[in-house]
Amino acid sequence: MESRAKTISSSRNKRVKIGVIPGHFATNHSHINYYVDMTAIKTSHKMAKEAASDLAMNYTGTHIDTIICLEGTEMLGAFLAEDLSAAGINKDVDISVITPEFNSNNQMIFRDNTQSKIWQKQVLLLISSASTGKTINRAIDCLNYYNGKLAAISAIFSAIDESNGISVKSIFTDKDIPGYATYTPRDCEQCLSGNKVDALVNSFGYSKL
């Protein structure tokens, strides 16, 4: 499977890269025909810093109090907070960077000591990949419960342009991966053609079958 892997560079910054592998992959709520590998951006501090600078340019005029990091984007979120606090409307603002916990029902929650970072705060939701928008919707439900104000949505890769009326700003989109497609498991073209699933994927990576 890895022999099919290719590297794609951002059109705005050639030092920011993702890997893509064509095939048949299953997430917990969809099937996709490309696995998008964002490991380098999540783990390399140099690439994360470059990627954060790219995302920050979208929010020079958007007030942000808190960044909620999902799917292993904490390092990217920290650099993003640093860039946002360097210029524009957020200059010198102390931006909080937090991550939700998941309870036994797989619901996103925040403990009492971090809820003050959300209550009535302007929140930027940061996610690694948005293919269908379901994870974003679940995060927004959580945010609403804690009375936070969704100000922005950012992703490393996104196949959707907006969610809940807010634009999803990303470094890479499905236009960077010609032919990228996502399906419900019931409507998956590869399943209907009898092609077996290559791997199970989630925000941590993939497990080959």
PDB file of C-alpha atoms in Angstrom:
ATOM      1  CA  MET A   1       0.000   0.000   0.000  1.00  0.00           C
ATOM      2  CA  GLU A   2       2.804   2.408   0.915  1.00  0.00           C
ATOM      3  CA  SER A   3       4.325   1.949  -2.542  1.00  0.00           C
ATOM      4  CA  ARG A   4       1.400   3.970  -3.931  1.00  0.00           C
ATOM      5  CA  ALA A   5       2.119   6.939  -1.663  1.00  0.00           C
ATOM      6  CA  LYS A   6       2.739  10.386  -3.118  1.00  0.00           C
ATOM      7  CA  THR A   7       3.692  13.691  -1.556  1.00  0.00           C
ATOM      8  CA  ILE A   8       1.740  16.898  -2.180  1.00  0.00           C
ATOM      9  CA  SER A   9       3.076  20.351  -1.300  1.00  0.00           C
ATOM     10  CA  SER A  10       0.919  23.317  -0.403  1.00  0.00           C
ATOM     11  CA  SER A  11       0.455  25.746  -3.272  1.00  0.00           C
ATOM     12  CA  ARG A  12       1.210  28.607  -0.865  1.00  0.00           C
ATOM     13  CA  ASN A  13       4.223  27.111   0.904  1.00  0.00           C
ATOM     14  CA  LYS A  14       6.213  24.280  -0.658  1.00  0.00           C
ATOM     15  CA  ARG A  15       7.700  23.398   2.751  1.00  0.00           C
ATOM     16  CA  VAL A  16       4.285  22.260   3.996  1.00  0.00           C
ATOM     17  CA  LYS A  17       3.473  18.762   2.751  1.00  0.00           C
ATOM     18  CA  ILE A  18       1.045  15.882   3.149  1.00  0.00           C
ATOM     19  CA  GLY A  19       1.163  12.310   1.903  1.00  0.00           C
ATOM     20  CA  VAL A  20      -1.673  10.688  -0.044  1.00  0.00           C
ATOM     21  CA  ILE A  21      -2.268   6.997  -0.737  1.00  0.00           C
ATOM     22  CA  PRO A  22      -4.968   5.910  -3.200  1.00  0.00           C
ATOM     23  CA  GLY A  23      -7.040   2.897  -2.250  1.00  0.00           C
ATOM     24  CA  HIS A  24     -10.131   1.856  -0.329  1.00  0.00           C
ATOM     25  CA  PHE A  25     -10.268   3.078   3.261  1.00  0.00           C
ATOM     26  CA  ALA A  26     -12.898   3.036   5.988  1.00  0.00           C
ATOM     27  CA  THR A  27     -13.342   5.644   8.708  1.00  0.00           C
ATOM     28  CA  ASN A  28     -15.836   5.290  11.540  1.00  0.00           C
ATOM     29  CA  HIS A  29     -18.543   6.986   9.461  1.00  0.00           C
ATOM     30  CA  SER A  30     -17.496   6.948   5.796  1.00  0.00           C
ATOM     31  CA  HIS A  31     -15.418   5.278   3.088  1.00  0.00           C
ATOM     32  CA  ILE A  32     -12.778   7.258   1.189  1.00  0.00           C
ATOM     33  CA  ASN A  33     -10.610   6.539  -1.832  1.00  0.00           C
ATOM     34  CA  TYR A  34      -7.500   8.316  -0.517  1.00  0.00           C
ATOM     35  CA  TYR A  35      -5.763   8.178   2.818  1.00  0.00           C
ATOM     36  CA  VAL A  36      -4.416  11.639   3.615  1.00  0.00           C
ATOM     37  CA  ASP A  37      -1.327  11.415   5.822  1.00  0.00           C
ATOM     38  CA  MET A  38      -0.780  14.563   7.905  1.00  0.00           C
ATOM     39  CA  THR A  39       1.765  13.039  10.287  1.00  0.00           C
ATOM     40  CA  ALA A  40       4.565  15.443   9.361  1.00  0.00           C
ATOM     41  CA  ILE A  41       2.485  18.554  10.040  1.00  0.00           C
ATOM     42  CA  LYS A  42       1.337  17.138  13.384  1.00  0.00           C
ATOM     43  CA  THR A  43       4.768  15.986  14.571  1.00  0.00           C
ATOM     44  CA  SER A  44       7.444  18.159  12.945  1.00  0.00           C
ATOM     45  CA  HIS A  45       7.728  21.464  14.787  1.00  0.00           C
ATOM     46  CA  LYS A  46       9.241  23.181  11.745  1.00  0.00           C
ATOM     47  CA  MET A  47       6.455  22.120   9.403  1.00  0.00           C
ATOM     48  CA  ALA A  48       3.785  22.802  12.026  1.00  0.00           C
ATOM     49  CA  LYS A  49       5.112  26.332  12.414  1.00  0.00           C
ATOM     50  CA  GLU A  50       5.022  26.903   8.653  1.00  0.00           C
ATOM     51  CA  ALA A  51       1.488  25.479   8.443  1.00  0.00           C
ATOM     52  CA  ALA A  52       0.313  27.657  11.337  1.00  0.00           C
ATOM     53  CA  SER A  53       1.581  30.793   9.616  1.00  0.00           C
ATOM     54  CA  ASP A  54      -0.430  29.806   6.537  1.00  0.00           C
ATOM     55  CA  LEU A  55      -3.637  29.352   8.546  1.00  0.00           C
ATOM     56  CA  ALA A  56      -3.109  32.495  10.624  1.00  0.00           C
ATOM     57  CA  MET A  57      -3.318  34.711   7.548  1.00  0.00           C
ATOM     58  CA  ASN A  58      -7.029  33.897   7.347  1.00  0.00           C
ATOM     59  CA  TYR A  59      -7.773  35.464  10.732  1.00  0.00           C
ATOM     60  CA  THR A  60      -6.003  38.810  10.903  1.00  0.00           C
ATOM     61  CA  GLY A  61      -9.414  40.442  11.377  1.00  0.00           C
ATOM     62  CA  THR A  62     -11.088  37.752  13.513  1.00  0.00           C
ATOM     63  CA  HIS A  63     -10.950  37.988  17.299  1.00  0.00           C
ATOM     64  CA  ILE A  64      -9.960  34.647  18.846  1.00  0.00           C
ATOM     65  CA  ASP A  65      -9.833  33.875  22.582  1.00  0.00           C
ATOM     66  CA  THR A  66      -9.424  30.098  22.476  1.00  0.00           C
ATOM     67  CA  ILE A  67      -8.303  27.415  20.044  1.00  0.00           C
ATOM     68  CA  ILE A  68      -9.876  23.983  20.522  1.00  0.00           C
ATOM     69  CA  CYS A  69      -7.576  21.332  19.060  1.00  0.00           C
ATOM     70  CA  LEU A  70      -8.941  18.051  17.737  1.00  0.00           C
ATOM     71  CA  GLU A  71      -7.256  15.000  16.194  1.00  0.00           C
ATOM     72  CA  GLY A  72      -3.701  15.615  17.353  1.00  0.00           C
ATOM     73  CA  THR A  73      -3.378  19.245  16.262  1.00  0.00           C
ATOM     74  CA  GLU A  74      -2.091  20.594  19.598  1.00  0.00           C
ATOM     75  CA  MET A  75       1.364  21.607  18.338  1.00  0.00           C
ATOM     76  CA  LEU A  76      -0.149  23.254  15.277  1.00  0.00           C
ATOM     77  CA  GLY A  77      -2.638  25.016  17.561  1.00  0.00           C
ATOM     78  CA  ALA A  78       0.116  26.390  19.785  1.00  0.00           C
ATOM     79  CA  PHE A  79       1.985  27.857  16.814  1.00  0.00           C
ATOM     80  CA  LEU A  80      -1.285  29.206  15.434  1.00  0.00           C
ATOM     81  CA  ALA A  81      -1.990  30.966  18.736  1.00  0.00           C
ATOM     82  CA  GLU A  82       1.510  32.449  18.658  1.00  0.00           C
ATOM     83  CA  ASP A  83       1.039  33.769  15.113  1.00  0.00           C
ATOM     84  CA  LEU A  84      -2.421  35.159  15.831  1.00  0.00           C
ATOM     85  CA  SER A  85      -1.097  36.987  18.893  1.00  0.00           C
ATOM     86  CA  ALA A  86       1.679  38.603  16.876  1.00  0.00           C
ATOM     87  CA  ALA A  87      -0.388  40.895  14.649  1.00  0.00           C
ATOM     88  CA  GLY A  88      -3.816  42.073  13.581  1.00  0.00           C
ATOM     89  CA  ILE A  89      -6.863  42.192  15.813  1.00  0.00           C
ATOM     90  CA  ASN A  90      -5.369  39.573  18.182  1.00  0.00           C
ATOM     91  CA  LYS A  91      -2.052  41.371  18.724  1.00  0.00           C
ATOM     92  CA  ASP A  92      -0.771  40.723  22.272  1.00  0.00           C
ATOM     93  CA  VAL A  93      -3.879  38.661  23.157  1.00  0.00           C
ATOM     94  CA  ASP A  94      -3.162  35.649  25.381  1.00  0.00           C
ATOM     95  CA  ILE A  95      -4.915  32.894  23.408  1.00  0.00           C
ATOM     96  CA  SER A  96      -5.804  29.652  25.202  1.00  0.00           C
ATOM     97  CA  VAL A  97      -5.124  26.295  23.503  1.00  0.00           C
ATOM     98  CA  ILE A  98      -7.168  23.371  24.845  1.00  0.00           C
ATOM     99  CA  THR A  99      -8.242  19.846  23.883  1.00  0.00           C
ATOM    100  CA  PRO A 100     -11.529  18.135  24.777  1.00  0.00           C
ATOM    101  CA  GLU A 101     -11.772  14.903  26.698  1.00  0.00           C
ATOM    102  CA  PHE A 102     -13.966  12.027  25.523  1.00  0.00           C
ATOM    103  CA  ASN A 103     -16.235  10.320  28.034  1.00  0.00           C
ATOM    104  CA  SER A 104     -17.377   6.685  28.033  1.00  0.00           C
ATOM    105  CA  ASN A 105     -20.105   7.544  25.508  1.00  0.00           C
ATOM    106  CA  ASN A 106     -17.499   9.102  23.180  1.00  0.00           C
ATOM    107  CA  GLN A 107     -18.912  12.561  23.842  1.00  0.00           C
ATOM    108  CA  MET A 108     -16.591  15.571  23.935  1.00  0.00           C
ATOM    109  CA  ILE A 109     -16.421  17.166  27.371  1.00  0.00           C
ATOM    110  CA  PHE A 110     -14.389  19.797  29.217  1.00  0.00           C
ATOM    111  CA  ARG A 111     -13.596  19.625  32.903  1.00  0.00           C
ATOM    112  CA  ASP A 112     -14.420  22.444  35.306  1.00  0.00           C
ATOM    113  CA  ASN A 113     -10.888  23.845  35.211  1.00  0.00           C
ATOM    114  CA  THR A 114     -11.018  24.503  31.437  1.00  0.00           C
ATOM    115  CA  GLN A 115     -14.658  25.493  30.963  1.00  0.00           C
ATOM    116  CA  SER A 116     -13.829  29.154  31.641  1.00  0.00           C
ATOM    117  CA  LYS A 117     -11.720  29.090  28.475  1.00  0.00           C
ATOM    118  CA  ILE A 118     -14.890  28.427  26.453  1.00  0.00           C
ATOM    119  CA  TRP A 119     -17.747  30.165  28.259  1.00  0.00           C
ATOM    120  CA  GLN A 120     -18.666  33.269  26.214  1.00  0.00           C
ATOM    121  CA  LYS A 121     -15.302  33.058  24.422  1.00  0.00           C
ATOM    122  CA  GLN A 122     -14.568  33.466  20.714  1.00  0.00           C
ATOM    123  CA  VAL A 123     -13.411  29.995  19.688  1.00  0.00           C
ATOM    124  CA  LEU A 124     -11.439  28.720  16.705  1.00  0.00           C
ATOM    125  CA  LEU A 125     -12.020  25.020  16.075  1.00  0.00           C
ATOM    126  CA  LEU A 126      -8.889  23.306  14.703  1.00  0.00           C
ATOM    127  CA  ILE A 127      -9.170  19.848  13.141  1.00  0.00           C
ATOM    128  CA  SER A 128      -6.776  17.739  11.102  1.00  0.00           C
ATOM    129  CA  SER A 129      -9.223  16.463   8.465  1.00  0.00           C
ATOM    130  CA  ALA A 130     -12.786  17.347   7.506  1.00  0.00           C
ATOM    131  CA  SER A 131     -14.143  14.895   4.957  1.00  0.00           C
ATOM    132  CA  THR A 132     -17.862  14.877   5.802  1.00  0.00           C
ATOM    133  CA  GLY A 133     -18.176  17.492   8.550  1.00  0.00           C
ATOM    134  CA  LYS A 134     -19.571  15.075  11.147  1.00  0.00           C
ATOM    135  CA  THR A 135     -16.692  15.561  13.584  1.00  0.00           C
ATOM    136  CA  ILE A 136     -17.060  19.323  13.268  1.00  0.00           C
ATOM    137  CA  ASN A 137     -20.786  19.074  13.989  1.00  0.00           C
ATOM    138  CA  ARG A 138     -20.119  17.009  17.096  1.00  0.00           C
ATOM    139  CA  ALA A 139     -17.551  19.548  18.282  1.00  0.00           C
ATOM    140  CA  ILE A 140     -19.995  22.406  17.674  1.00  0.00           C
ATOM    141  CA  ASP A 141     -22.639  20.622  19.760  1.00  0.00           C
ATOM    142  CA  CYS A 142     -20.070  20.409  22.569  1.00  0.00           C
ATOM    143  CA  LEU A 143     -19.119  24.060  22.133  1.00  0.00           C
ATOM    144  CA  ASN A 144     -22.753  25.142  22.301  1.00  0.00           C
ATOM    145  CA  TYR A 145     -23.256  23.144  25.497  1.00  0.00           C
ATOM    146  CA  TYR A 146     -20.464  25.125  27.182  1.00  0.00           C
ATOM    147  CA  ASN A 147     -21.793  28.408  25.762  1.00  0.00           C
ATOM    148  CA  GLY A 148     -18.810  29.121  23.542  1.00  0.00           C
ATOM    149  CA  LYS A 149     -19.011  31.263  20.422  1.00  0.00           C
ATOM    150  CA  LEU A 150     -17.746  29.602  17.252  1.00  0.00           C
ATOM    151  CA  ALA A 151     -15.708  32.228  15.398  1.00  0.00           C
ATOM    152  CA  ALA A 152     -13.694  30.130  12.937  1.00  0.00           C
ATOM    153  CA  ILE A 153     -12.976  26.617  11.690  1.00  0.00           C
ATOM    154  CA  SER A 154      -9.550  25.520  10.446  1.00  0.00           C
ATOM    155  CA  ALA A 155      -8.262  22.227   9.086  1.00  0.00           C
ATOM    156  CA  ILE A 156      -5.097  20.803   7.619  1.00  0.00           C
ATOM    157  CA  PHE A 157      -7.185  19.077   4.944  1.00  0.00           C
ATOM    158  CA  SER A 158     -10.836  19.687   4.144  1.00  0.00           C
ATOM    159  CA  ALA A 159     -13.198  18.319   1.517  1.00  0.00           C
ATOM    160  CA  ILE A 160     -15.957  20.731   2.635  1.00  0.00           C
ATOM    161  CA  ASP A 161     -16.092  24.494   2.186  1.00  0.00           C
ATOM    162  CA  GLU A 162     -18.252  25.404   5.156  1.00  0.00           C
ATOM    163  CA  SER A 163     -20.010  24.080   8.212  1.00  0.00           C
ATOM    164  CA  ASN A 164     -22.892  25.666  10.108  1.00  0.00           C
ATOM    165  CA  GLY A 165     -22.545  28.809   8.008  1.00  0.00           C
ATOM    166  CA  ILE A 166     -18.837  29.268   8.755  1.00  0.00           C
ATOM    167  CA  SER A 167     -16.112  28.828   6.126  1.00  0.00           C
ATOM    168  CA  VAL A 168     -13.647  26.009   6.709  1.00  0.00           C
ATOM    169  CA  LYS A 169     -10.179  27.419   6.062  1.00  0.00           C
ATOM    170  CA  SER A 170      -7.654  24.715   5.236  1.00  0.00           C
ATOM    171  CA  ILE A 171      -4.140  24.293   3.887  1.00  0.00           C
ATOM    172  CA  PHE A 172      -5.154  21.488   1.538  1.00  0.00           C
ATOM    173  CA  THR A 173      -8.533  20.735  -0.065  1.00  0.00           C
ATOM    174  CA  ASP A 174      -9.973  17.928  -2.157  1.00  0.00           C
ATOM    175  CA  LYS A 175      -8.960  19.963  -5.226  1.00  0.00           C
ATOM    176  CA  ASP A 176      -5.344  19.138  -4.353  1.00  0.00           C
ATOM    177  CA  ILE A 177      -6.188  15.424  -4.685  1.00  0.00           C
ATOM    178  CA  PRO A 178      -7.805  14.852  -8.102  1.00  0.00           C
ATOM    179  CA  GLY A 179     -10.563  12.272  -7.871  1.00  0.00           C
ATOM    180  CA  TYR A 180     -10.862  12.399  -4.086  1.00  0.00           C
ATOM    181  CA  ALA A 181     -14.243  11.028  -3.013  1.00  0.00           C
ATOM    182  CA  THR A 182     -16.042  10.108   0.180  1.00  0.00           C
ATOM    183  CA  TYR A 183     -19.051   7.800   0.468  1.00  0.00           C
ATOM    184  CA  THR A 184     -21.400   6.436   3.061  1.00  0.00           C
ATOM    185  CA  PRO A 185     -20.554   2.757   3.650  1.00  0.00           C
ATOM    186  CA  ARG A 186     -23.829   1.769   1.991  1.00  0.00           C
ATOM    187  CA  ASP A 187     -23.101   3.761  -1.185  1.00  0.00           C
ATOM    188  CA  CYS A 188     -19.372   3.114  -1.501  1.00  0.00           C
ATOM    189  CA  GLU A 189     -18.535   2.471  -5.152  1.00  0.00           C
ATOM    190  CA  GLN A 190     -15.570   0.295  -4.265  1.00  0.00           C
ATOM    191  CA  CYS A 191     -17.634  -1.887  -1.947  1.00  0.00           C
ATOM    192  CA  LEU A 192     -20.288  -2.238  -4.652  1.00  0.00           C
ATOM    193  CA  SER A 193     -17.539  -3.257  -7.086  1.00  0.00           C
ATOM    194  CA  GLY A 194     -16.295  -5.922  -4.689  1.00  0.00           C
ATOM    195  CA  ASN A 195     -13.022  -4.201  -3.768  1.00  0.00           C
ATOM    196  CA  LYS A 196     -11.888  -5.017  -0.245  1.00  0.00           C
ATOM    197  CA  VAL A 197     -10.995  -2.313   2.262  1.00  0.00           C
ATOM    198  CA  ASP A 198      -7.230  -1.695   2.391  1.00  0.00           C
ATOM    199  CA  ALA A 199      -7.132  -0.194   5.871  1.00  0.00           C
ATOM    200  CA  LEU A 200      -9.107   1.305   8.713  1.00  0.00           C
ATOM    201  CA  VAL A 201      -8.212   4.958   9.242  1.00  0.00           C
ATOM    202  CA  ASN A 202      -8.735   7.588  11.902  1.00  0.00           C
ATOM    203  CA  SER A 203      -6.948  10.714  13.147  1.00  0.00           C
ATOM    204  CA  PHE A 204      -4.113   8.593  14.585  1.00  0.00           C
ATOM    205  CA  GLY A 205      -3.286   6.857  11.296  1.00  0.00           C
ATOM    206  CA  TYR A 206      -4.192   3.605   9.573  1.00  0.00           C
ATOM    207  CA  SER A 207      -4.303  -0.108  10.294  1.00  0.00           C
ATOM    208  CA  LYS A 208      -4.016  -2.381   7.277  1.00  0.00           C
ATOM    209  CA  LEU A 209      -6.458  -5.259   6.922  1.00  0.00           C
TER     210      LEU A 209
END
